[in-house]
PDB file of C-alpha atoms in Angstrom:
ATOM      1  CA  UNK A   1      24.654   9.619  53.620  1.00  0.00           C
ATOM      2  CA  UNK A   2      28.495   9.269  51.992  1.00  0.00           C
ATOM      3  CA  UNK A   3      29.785   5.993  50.427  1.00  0.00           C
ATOM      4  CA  UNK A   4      33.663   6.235  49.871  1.00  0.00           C
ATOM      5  CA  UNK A   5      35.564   3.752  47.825  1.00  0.00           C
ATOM      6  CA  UNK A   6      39.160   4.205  47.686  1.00  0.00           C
ATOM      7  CA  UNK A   7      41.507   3.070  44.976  1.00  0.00           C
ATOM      8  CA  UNK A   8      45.252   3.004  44.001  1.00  0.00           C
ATOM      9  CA  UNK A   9      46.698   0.596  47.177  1.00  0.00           C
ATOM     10  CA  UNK A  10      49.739  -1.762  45.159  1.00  0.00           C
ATOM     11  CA  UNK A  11      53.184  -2.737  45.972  1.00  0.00           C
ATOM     12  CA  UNK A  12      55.756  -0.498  46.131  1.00  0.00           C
ATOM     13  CA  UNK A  13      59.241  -0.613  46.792  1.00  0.00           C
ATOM     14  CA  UNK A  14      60.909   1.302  49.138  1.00  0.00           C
ATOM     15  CA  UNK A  15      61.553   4.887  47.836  1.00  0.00           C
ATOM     16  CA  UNK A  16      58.756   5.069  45.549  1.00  0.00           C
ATOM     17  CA  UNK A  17      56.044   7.071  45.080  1.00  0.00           C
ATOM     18  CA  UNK A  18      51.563   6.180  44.816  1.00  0.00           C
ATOM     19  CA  UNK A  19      48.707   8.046  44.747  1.00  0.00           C
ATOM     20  CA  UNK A  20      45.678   7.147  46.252  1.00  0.00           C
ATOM     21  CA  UNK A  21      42.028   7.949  45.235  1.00  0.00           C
ATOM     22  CA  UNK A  22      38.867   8.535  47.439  1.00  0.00           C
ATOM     23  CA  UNK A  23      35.664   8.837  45.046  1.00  0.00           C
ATOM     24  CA  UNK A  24      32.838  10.123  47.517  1.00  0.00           C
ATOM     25  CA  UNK A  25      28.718   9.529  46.483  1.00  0.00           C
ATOM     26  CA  UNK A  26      26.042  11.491  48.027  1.00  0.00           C
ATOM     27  CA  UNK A  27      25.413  15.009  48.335  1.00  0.00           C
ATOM     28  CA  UNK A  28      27.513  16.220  51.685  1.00  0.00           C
ATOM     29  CA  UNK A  29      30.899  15.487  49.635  1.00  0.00           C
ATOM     30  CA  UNK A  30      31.337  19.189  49.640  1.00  0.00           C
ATOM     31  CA  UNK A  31      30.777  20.123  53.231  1.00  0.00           C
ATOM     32  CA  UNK A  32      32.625  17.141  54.561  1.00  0.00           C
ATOM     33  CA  UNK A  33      35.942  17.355  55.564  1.00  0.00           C
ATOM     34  CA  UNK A  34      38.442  14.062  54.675  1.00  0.00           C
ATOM     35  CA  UNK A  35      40.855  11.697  55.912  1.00  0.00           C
ATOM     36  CA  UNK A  36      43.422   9.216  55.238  1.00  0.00           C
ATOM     37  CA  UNK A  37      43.647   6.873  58.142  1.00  0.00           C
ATOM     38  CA  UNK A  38      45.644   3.651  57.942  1.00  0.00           C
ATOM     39  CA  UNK A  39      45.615   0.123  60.139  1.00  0.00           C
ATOM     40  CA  UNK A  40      48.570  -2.178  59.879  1.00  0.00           C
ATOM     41  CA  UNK A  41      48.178  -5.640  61.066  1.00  0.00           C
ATOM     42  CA  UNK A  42      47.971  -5.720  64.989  1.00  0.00           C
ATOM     43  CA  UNK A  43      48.151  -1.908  65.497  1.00  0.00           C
ATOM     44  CA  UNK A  44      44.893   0.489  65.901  1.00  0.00           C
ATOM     45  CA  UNK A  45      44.128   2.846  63.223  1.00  0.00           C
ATOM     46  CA  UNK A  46      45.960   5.960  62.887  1.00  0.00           C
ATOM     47  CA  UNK A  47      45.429   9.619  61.452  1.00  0.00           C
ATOM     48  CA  UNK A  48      47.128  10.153  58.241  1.00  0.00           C
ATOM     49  CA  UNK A  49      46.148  13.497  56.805  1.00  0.00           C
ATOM     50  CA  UNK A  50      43.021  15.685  57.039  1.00  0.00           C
ATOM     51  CA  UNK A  51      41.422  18.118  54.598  1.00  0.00           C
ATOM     52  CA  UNK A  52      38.894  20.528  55.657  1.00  0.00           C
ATOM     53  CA  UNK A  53      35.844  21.030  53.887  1.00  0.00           C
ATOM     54  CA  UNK A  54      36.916  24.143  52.292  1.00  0.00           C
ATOM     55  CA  UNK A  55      40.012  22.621  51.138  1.00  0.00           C
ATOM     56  CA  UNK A  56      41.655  25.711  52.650  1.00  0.00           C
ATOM     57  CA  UNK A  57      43.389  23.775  55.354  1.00  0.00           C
ATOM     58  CA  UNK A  58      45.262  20.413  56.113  1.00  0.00           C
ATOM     59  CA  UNK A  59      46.978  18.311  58.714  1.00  0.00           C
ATOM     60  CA  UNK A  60      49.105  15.873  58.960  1.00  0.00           C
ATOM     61  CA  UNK A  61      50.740  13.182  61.123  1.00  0.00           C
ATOM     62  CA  UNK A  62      54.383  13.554  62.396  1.00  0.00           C
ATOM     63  CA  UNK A  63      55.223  10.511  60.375  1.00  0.00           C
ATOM     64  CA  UNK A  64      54.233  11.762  57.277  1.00  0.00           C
ATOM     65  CA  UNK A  65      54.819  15.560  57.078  1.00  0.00           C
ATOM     66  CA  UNK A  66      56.920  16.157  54.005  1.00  0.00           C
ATOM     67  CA  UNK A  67      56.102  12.882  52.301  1.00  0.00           C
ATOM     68  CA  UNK A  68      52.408  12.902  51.820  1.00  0.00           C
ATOM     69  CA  UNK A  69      50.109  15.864  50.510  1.00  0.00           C
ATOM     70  CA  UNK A  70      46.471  15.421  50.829  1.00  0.00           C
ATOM     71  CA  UNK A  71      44.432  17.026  48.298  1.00  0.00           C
ATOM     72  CA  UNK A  72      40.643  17.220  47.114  1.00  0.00           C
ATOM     73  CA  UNK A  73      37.984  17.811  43.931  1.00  0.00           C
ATOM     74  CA  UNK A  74      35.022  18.745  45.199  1.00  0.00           C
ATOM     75  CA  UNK A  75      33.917  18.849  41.338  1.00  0.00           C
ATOM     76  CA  UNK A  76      34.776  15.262  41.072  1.00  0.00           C
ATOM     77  CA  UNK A  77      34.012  14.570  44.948  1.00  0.00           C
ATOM     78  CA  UNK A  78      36.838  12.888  45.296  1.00  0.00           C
ATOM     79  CA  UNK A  79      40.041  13.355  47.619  1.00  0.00           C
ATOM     80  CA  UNK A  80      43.635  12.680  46.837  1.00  0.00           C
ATOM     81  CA  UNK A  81      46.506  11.172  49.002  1.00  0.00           C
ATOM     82  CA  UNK A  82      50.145  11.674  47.172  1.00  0.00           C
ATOM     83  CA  UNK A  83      52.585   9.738  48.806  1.00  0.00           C
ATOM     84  CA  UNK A  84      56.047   9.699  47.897  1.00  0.00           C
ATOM     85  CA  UNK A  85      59.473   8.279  49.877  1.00  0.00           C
ATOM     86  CA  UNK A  86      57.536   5.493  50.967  1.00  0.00           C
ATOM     87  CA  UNK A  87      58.816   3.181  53.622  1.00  0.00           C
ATOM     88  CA  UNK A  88      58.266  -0.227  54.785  1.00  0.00           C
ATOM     89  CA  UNK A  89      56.575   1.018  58.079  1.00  0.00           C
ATOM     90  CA  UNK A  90      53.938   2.830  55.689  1.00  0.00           C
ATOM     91  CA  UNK A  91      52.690  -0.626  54.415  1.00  0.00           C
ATOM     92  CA  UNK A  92      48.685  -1.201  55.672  1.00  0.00           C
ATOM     93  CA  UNK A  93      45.339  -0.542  54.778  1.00  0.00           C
ATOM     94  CA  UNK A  94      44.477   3.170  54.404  1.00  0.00           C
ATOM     95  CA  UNK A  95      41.061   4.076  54.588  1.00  0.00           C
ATOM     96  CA  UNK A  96      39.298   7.322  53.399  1.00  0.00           C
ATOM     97  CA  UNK A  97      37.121   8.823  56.331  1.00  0.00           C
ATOM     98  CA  UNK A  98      34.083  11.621  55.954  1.00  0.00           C
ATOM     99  CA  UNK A  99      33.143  14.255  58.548  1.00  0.00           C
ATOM    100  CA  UNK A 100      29.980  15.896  58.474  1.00  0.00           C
ATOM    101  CA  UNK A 101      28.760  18.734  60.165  1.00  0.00           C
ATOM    102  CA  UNK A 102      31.824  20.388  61.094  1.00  0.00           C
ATOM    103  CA  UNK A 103      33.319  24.110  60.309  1.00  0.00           C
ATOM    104  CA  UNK A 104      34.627  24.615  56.982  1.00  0.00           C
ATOM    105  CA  UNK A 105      38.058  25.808  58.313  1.00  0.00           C
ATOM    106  CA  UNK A 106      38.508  22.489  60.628  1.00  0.00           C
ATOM    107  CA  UNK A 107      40.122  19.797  60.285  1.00  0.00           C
ATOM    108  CA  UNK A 108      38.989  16.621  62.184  1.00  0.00           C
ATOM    109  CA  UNK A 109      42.056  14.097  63.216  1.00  0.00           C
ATOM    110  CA  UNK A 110      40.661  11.598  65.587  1.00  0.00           C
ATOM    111  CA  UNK A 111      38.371   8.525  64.487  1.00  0.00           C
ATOM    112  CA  UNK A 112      35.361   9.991  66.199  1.00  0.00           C
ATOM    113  CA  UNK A 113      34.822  13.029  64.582  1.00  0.00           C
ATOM    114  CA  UNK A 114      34.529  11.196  61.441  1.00  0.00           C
ATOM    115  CA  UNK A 115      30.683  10.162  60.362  1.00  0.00           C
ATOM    116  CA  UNK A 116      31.607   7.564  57.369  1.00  0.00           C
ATOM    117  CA  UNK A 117      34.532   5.549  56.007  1.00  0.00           C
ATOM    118  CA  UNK A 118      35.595   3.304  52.765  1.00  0.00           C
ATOM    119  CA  UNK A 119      36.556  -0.028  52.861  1.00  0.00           C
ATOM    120  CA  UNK A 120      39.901   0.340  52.890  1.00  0.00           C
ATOM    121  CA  UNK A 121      42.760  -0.003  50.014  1.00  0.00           C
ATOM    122  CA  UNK A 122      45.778  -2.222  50.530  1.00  0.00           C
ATOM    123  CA  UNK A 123      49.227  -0.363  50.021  1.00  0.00           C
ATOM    124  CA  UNK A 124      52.621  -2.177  50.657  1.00  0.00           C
ATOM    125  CA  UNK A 125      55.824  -1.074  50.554  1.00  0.00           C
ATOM    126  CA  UNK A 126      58.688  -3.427  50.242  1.00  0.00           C
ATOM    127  CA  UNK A 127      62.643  -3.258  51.550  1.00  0.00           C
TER     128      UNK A 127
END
């Protein structure tokens, strides 16, 4: 079993840069790999960026290759989303996702490979 509680959603303006925080409990942390998914208001949740357990490889989506950079502690069992150049369109709820089970070099980016998932963190960006 994983709980996930993320931290760090605010306002932003446009332009500026946040850091999000996923702190993981339980003892799979370290063979899990992680994701930032995010759901803005009348739109299905998307993939964001993936980590593999290993921490050896990551993915991202179109939208945010060069902007975000997903990163993890597996001392700390927590995992990292940097985002920087934020737009308005990046404004919703991101949510921290677990994967169990998988092979340390993957990395899982649709909803159903993922076993567990946070709560969610507001982030909005404004014009």
């Amino acid at each position: 079993q994983v709980q996930l509680v993320e931290s760090g959603g605010k306002l932003v303006q446009a332009g500026g840069s946040l850091g999000l925080s996923c702190a993981a409990s339980g003892r799979v942390f370290s063979r899990a790999a992680m994701g930032w998914f995010r759901q803005a208001p009348g739109k299905e949740r998307e993939f964001v960026a993936g980590i593999s357990w290993s921490g050896d490889n990551t993915d991202y989506a179109d939208f945010v290759k060069g902007r975000f950079t997903i990163s993890r502690d597996n001392a700390k069992n927590t995992v990292y989303l940097q985002m920087s150049s934020l737009k308005p369109e990046d404004t919703a709820v991101y949510y921290c996702a677990a994967g169990s089970s998988l092979p340390y070099y993957y990395v899982p980016t649709r909803n159903h490979e993922y076993d567990y998932w946070g709560q969610g963190t507001q982030v909005t960006v404004s014009s």
